[in-house]
Amino acid sequence: MNNTNNYPLTFSDKEYKALAELIFIRSGIHFGDSRKDLLKSRLDPILRRLNLNSYDDYLNLLKLNTSEYLIGEMINEVSTSHTLFFRHKKQFDFFRKDALKKIIASKISFNNQELNIWCTASSTGEEPYSIAISLIEELGFNNNWSINLLATDLSTKSIETAKSGNYHSEQIKNIDPIIINKYFDKKYELNNSFYSIKEIIKCFVSFKRLNLITDKLDFEKKFDFIFCRNVFIYFAYSEQHALELKLINALDKGGYLFLGGSESLSIENSCFMKHLGQSIYQKL
């Protein structure tokens, strides 16, 4: 029997537990007891597209399917998060007006004009492009700095959206019109308008798929800034603790770590960092 858009899909605790365990094994993302409705809302559209009548059918399909496509599609849906340009404005103000100036002054004193920045969960690109714009606003287009801005995410779907650099008007409504005019081009397609990040900003950002939990984080150079905002909420404590150590190890001495507004480092790992307030840390 084929499914329809109005066909009710039940989701038992047993099915939830099985899917949550599979997602955890493949991505490190933790779905606790209180997130059943969230997971269902993310996966229901997949079941309807596949014309499946139940989550039991979906689980069987995942077990029988030998390709990675269905697993990848599931991970894409559960790892995609809502984001905004210049989200947490106070953090961006601190980044540009305080932290960036201090890092630049320190680098110049050592005759070093290279900035290394990592956006760990870039989603659909709003955060790394906000970082790039902030850098250009401070340094100007014609500067002598070598800027390496790495943007990673677990979702291949989100990365492709980020690479396109295309956003509808609702997604940029909170950006200063002056910034929009400087860094976005308004385009039209099939009677619809959208805004596209200028190529001169795109070229600053390198996108890469990365699993923060299961992949080895092996970088050639330490980072001056790491943005890992609203990421810890997806992981159990043990995975969060391990990720914190990875981030601290990847950060250069004196470098800055930006977390989500409600996030903080564990007590065990905070001894390596100075808390500056607003979920911002500096490596000692």
Coordinates of C-alpha atoms in Angstrom, one line a residue:
M1 CA 0.0 0.0 0.0
N2 CA 1.5 3.3 -1.0
N3 CA 1.7 6.2 1.4
T4 CA 0.2 9.7 0.9
N5 CA 1.0 13.0 2.3
N6 CA -1.9 12.7 4.8
Y7 CA -1.3 9.1 5.8
P8 CA -0.5 9.0 9.6
L9 CA 2.9 7.7 10.5
T10 CA 3.3 6.2 14.0
F11 CA 6.6 6.1 15.7
S12 CA 7.0 3.6 18.5
D13 CA 9.6 3.9 21.3
K14 CA 11.3 0.8 20.0
E15 CA 11.6 2.3 16.5
Y16 CA 12.9 5.5 17.9
K17 CA 15.5 3.8 20.0
A18 CA 16.7 1.7 17.0
L19 CA 17.0 4.8 14.7
A20 CA 18.6 6.9 17.4
E21 CA 21.2 4.2 18.0
L22 CA 21.9 4.0 14.2
I23 CA 22.3 7.7 13.9
F24 CA 24.6 7.8 16.9
I25 CA 26.8 5.1 15.5
R26 CA 27.0 6.7 12.1
S27 CA 27.3 10.4 13.1
G28 CA 27.9 10.7 16.9
I29 CA 24.7 12.8 17.1
H30 CA 22.8 11.9 20.3
F31 CA 19.0 11.8 20.4
G32 CA 17.9 11.5 24.1
D33 CA 14.5 10.5 25.4
S34 CA 13.0 14.0 24.9
R35 CA 13.8 14.4 21.2
K36 CA 11.5 11.8 19.7
D37 CA 9.2 14.3 18.2
L38 CA 12.1 16.3 16.7
L39 CA 13.5 13.2 15.0
K40 CA 10.0 12.2 13.6
S41 CA 9.5 15.7 12.2
R42 CA 12.9 15.4 10.4
L43 CA 12.3 11.9 9.0
D44 CA 8.6 11.9 8.1
P45 CA 9.2 13.6 4.8
I46 CA 11.7 10.9 3.8
L47 CA 9.2 8.1 4.5
R48 CA 6.6 9.9 2.5
R49 CA 8.9 10.4 -0.4
L50 CA 9.8 6.7 -0.3
N51 CA 6.1 5.8 0.0
L52 CA 6.6 3.9 3.2
N53 CA 3.8 3.1 5.5
S54 CA 5.8 2.8 8.8
Y55 CA 9.0 3.4 10.5
D56 CA 9.4 -0.4 10.8
D57 CA 9.5 -0.5 7.0
Y58 CA 12.1 2.3 7.0
L59 CA 14.3 0.5 9.4
N60 CA 14.1 -2.7 7.3
L61 CA 15.0 -0.7 4.2
L62 CA 18.0 0.8 5.9
K63 CA 19.2 -2.7 6.9
L64 CA 18.7 -4.1 3.5
N65 CA 20.0 -1.2 1.4
T66 CA 23.6 -1.8 0.5
S67 CA 24.3 1.8 -0.6
E68 CA 25.2 4.8 1.6
Y69 CA 22.6 7.0 0.0
L70 CA 19.7 6.4 2.4
I71 CA 22.0 6.6 5.5
G72 CA 23.5 9.8 4.1
E73 CA 20.0 11.3 3.4
M74 CA 19.0 10.5 7.0
I75 CA 22.1 12.1 8.5
N76 CA 21.6 15.2 6.3
E77 CA 18.1 15.7 7.7
V78 CA 18.9 15.2 11.3
S79 CA 22.1 17.3 11.3
T80 CA 20.7 20.3 9.4
S81 CA 20.1 23.2 11.8
H82 CA 18.5 26.6 11.4
T83 CA 21.0 29.5 11.3
L84 CA 21.3 33.2 10.5
F85 CA 23.8 35.7 9.2
F86 CA 25.7 37.4 12.0
R87 CA 23.9 35.2 14.6
H88 CA 24.8 36.3 18.2
K89 CA 25.7 39.8 17.2
K90 CA 27.6 40.5 20.4
Q91 CA 30.0 37.6 19.6
F92 CA 30.6 39.0 16.1
D93 CA 31.2 42.5 17.5
F94 CA 33.8 41.0 19.9
F95 CA 35.4 39.0 17.1
R96 CA 35.9 42.0 14.9
K97 CA 36.5 44.9 17.4
D98 CA 38.5 43.0 20.0
A99 CA 39.8 39.5 19.3
L100 CA 40.7 40.1 15.7
K101 CA 42.6 43.3 16.5
K102 CA 44.6 41.5 19.2
I103 CA 45.4 38.5 17.0
I104 CA 46.5 40.8 14.2
A105 CA 48.7 42.9 16.5
S106 CA 50.3 39.7 17.9
K107 CA 50.9 38.3 14.4
I108 CA 52.5 41.5 13.1
S109 CA 54.9 41.5 16.0
F110 CA 56.2 38.1 14.8
N111 CA 56.2 39.2 11.1
N112 CA 53.3 36.8 10.5
Q113 CA 50.4 37.8 8.3
E114 CA 48.4 34.6 8.1
L115 CA 45.0 34.1 9.7
N116 CA 43.6 30.6 10.2
I117 CA 39.9 30.2 11.1
W118 CA 37.7 27.2 11.4
C119 CA 33.9 27.2 11.3
T120 CA 33.2 23.7 12.6
A121 CA 29.5 23.5 11.7
S122 CA 28.9 25.7 8.7
S123 CA 25.4 24.5 7.9
T124 CA 24.1 26.4 4.8
G125 CA 26.9 28.9 4.9
E126 CA 25.6 31.9 6.9
E127 CA 28.2 31.7 9.6
P128 CA 31.4 31.3 7.5
Y129 CA 30.2 34.0 5.1
S130 CA 29.5 36.3 8.1
I131 CA 33.0 35.6 9.3
A132 CA 34.5 36.4 5.9
I133 CA 32.5 39.6 5.6
S134 CA 33.6 40.7 9.1
L135 CA 37.3 40.1 8.1
I136 CA 37.0 42.2 5.0
E137 CA 35.1 44.9 6.8
E138 CA 38.1 45.1 9.2
L139 CA 41.0 44.4 6.9
G140 CA 39.7 45.7 3.5
F141 CA 39.8 43.9 0.2
N142 CA 43.3 44.9 -0.6
N143 CA 45.2 43.6 2.3
N144 CA 48.4 41.7 2.7
W145 CA 47.0 39.0 4.8
S146 CA 46.7 35.3 3.9
I147 CA 43.3 34.3 5.1
N148 CA 42.4 30.6 5.5
L149 CA 38.8 30.0 6.4
L150 CA 37.8 26.4 6.7
A151 CA 34.1 25.6 6.9
T152 CA 33.0 22.1 7.7
D153 CA 29.7 20.3 8.2
L154 CA 28.4 16.8 8.5
S155 CA 25.6 17.4 6.0
T156 CA 26.6 17.2 2.3
K157 CA 23.2 18.8 1.4
S158 CA 24.0 21.8 3.6
I159 CA 27.5 22.1 2.1
E160 CA 26.2 22.2 -1.4
T161 CA 23.7 25.0 -0.4
A162 CA 26.6 26.9 1.2
K163 CA 28.8 26.6 -1.8
S164 CA 26.0 28.0 -4.0
G165 CA 25.9 31.1 -1.8
N166 CA 22.3 31.8 -2.8
Y167 CA 19.8 33.0 -0.2
H168 CA 16.2 34.3 -0.4
S169 CA 15.2 37.6 1.1
E170 CA 13.9 36.1 4.4
Q171 CA 17.4 34.7 5.1
I172 CA 19.1 38.1 4.8
K173 CA 16.4 40.3 6.3
N174 CA 18.5 41.0 9.5
I175 CA 21.6 42.1 7.6
D176 CA 22.4 45.8 7.4
P177 CA 21.4 47.0 3.9
I178 CA 24.8 48.6 3.4
I179 CA 26.4 45.1 3.9
I180 CA 23.9 43.5 1.5
N181 CA 24.7 46.1 -1.2
K182 CA 28.5 45.5 -0.7
Y183 CA 28.6 41.7 -0.5
F184 CA 25.5 40.4 -2.3
D185 CA 24.2 40.4 -5.8
K186 CA 20.5 40.4 -6.4
K187 CA 19.6 37.9 -9.1
Y188 CA 16.4 36.7 -10.8
E189 CA 15.4 33.2 -11.9
L190 CA 11.9 32.2 -13.2
N191 CA 10.3 35.4 -11.9
N192 CA 11.8 34.8 -8.4
S193 CA 14.6 36.9 -6.9
F194 CA 17.3 35.8 -4.6
Y195 CA 20.6 37.1 -3.2
S196 CA 24.0 35.6 -4.1
I197 CA 27.2 36.1 -2.1
K198 CA 29.8 37.9 -4.3
E199 CA 32.5 35.7 -5.6
I200 CA 35.2 37.8 -3.9
I201 CA 33.7 36.6 -0.5
K202 CA 33.2 33.0 -1.7
C203 CA 36.8 32.6 -2.5
F204 CA 37.8 33.1 1.1
V205 CA 35.9 30.0 2.3
S206 CA 36.8 26.4 1.7
F207 CA 34.0 23.9 2.4
K208 CA 34.6 20.3 3.5
R209 CA 32.5 17.5 4.8
L210 CA 33.7 16.5 8.3
N211 CA 32.3 14.3 11.1
L212 CA 33.6 16.1 14.3
I213 CA 33.2 12.9 16.3
T214 CA 34.4 10.0 14.1
D215 CA 36.8 11.7 11.7
K216 CA 40.4 12.4 12.7
L217 CA 41.1 16.1 13.0
D218 CA 44.6 16.4 11.5
F219 CA 45.3 20.0 10.4
E220 CA 48.6 21.3 9.2
K221 CA 48.4 24.5 11.2
K222 CA 46.7 25.6 14.4
F223 CA 43.7 27.9 14.2
D224 CA 43.5 31.5 15.5
F225 CA 39.8 31.3 15.8
I226 CA 37.4 28.4 16.0
F227 CA 33.6 28.8 15.8
C228 CA 31.8 25.8 17.3
R229 CA 28.4 27.3 18.1
N230 CA 25.3 25.4 18.9
V231 CA 27.0 22.1 18.2
F232 CA 27.4 20.5 21.7
I233 CA 23.7 20.2 22.1
Y234 CA 23.7 17.4 19.5
F235 CA 26.1 15.2 21.5
A236 CA 26.1 13.2 24.7
Y237 CA 28.5 14.3 27.4
S238 CA 31.3 11.8 26.6
E239 CA 31.3 12.9 22.9
Q240 CA 31.1 16.6 23.9
H241 CA 34.1 16.2 26.3
A242 CA 36.1 14.5 23.5
L243 CA 35.2 17.1 21.0
E244 CA 36.3 19.9 23.4
L245 CA 39.7 18.4 23.6
K246 CA 40.0 18.2 19.8
L247 CA 39.0 21.8 19.5
I248 CA 41.5 22.9 22.2
N249 CA 44.3 21.0 20.6
A250 CA 43.5 22.5 17.2
L251 CA 43.5 26.0 18.6
D252 CA 46.8 28.0 18.7
K253 CA 48.0 29.5 21.9
G254 CA 46.1 32.8 22.5
G255 CA 43.5 31.7 20.0
Y256 CA 39.8 32.2 20.5
L257 CA 37.0 29.6 20.7
F258 CA 33.4 30.7 20.2
L259 CA 30.6 28.5 21.5
G260 CA 26.8 28.8 21.3
G261 CA 25.1 31.2 23.7
S262 CA 24.0 28.5 26.1
E263 CA 27.1 26.4 25.8
S264 CA 30.2 26.1 28.0
L265 CA 33.3 24.0 28.3
S266 CA 33.3 21.2 30.8
I267 CA 35.1 21.8 34.1
E268 CA 37.8 19.3 33.2
N269 CA 38.7 21.2 30.0
S270 CA 38.1 24.7 31.1
C271 CA 41.5 24.8 32.8
F272 CA 43.2 25.1 29.4
M273 CA 41.1 28.1 28.5
K274 CA 40.3 31.6 29.9
H275 CA 36.5 32.3 29.9
L276 CA 35.9 35.8 28.5
G277 CA 32.1 35.8 28.9
Q278 CA 29.4 35.3 26.2
S279 CA 30.5 31.7 25.7
I280 CA 33.9 32.9 24.3
Y281 CA 37.2 31.3 25.5
Q282 CA 40.8 32.1 24.9
K283 CA 43.5 29.4 25.0
L284 CA 46.1 29.9 27.7

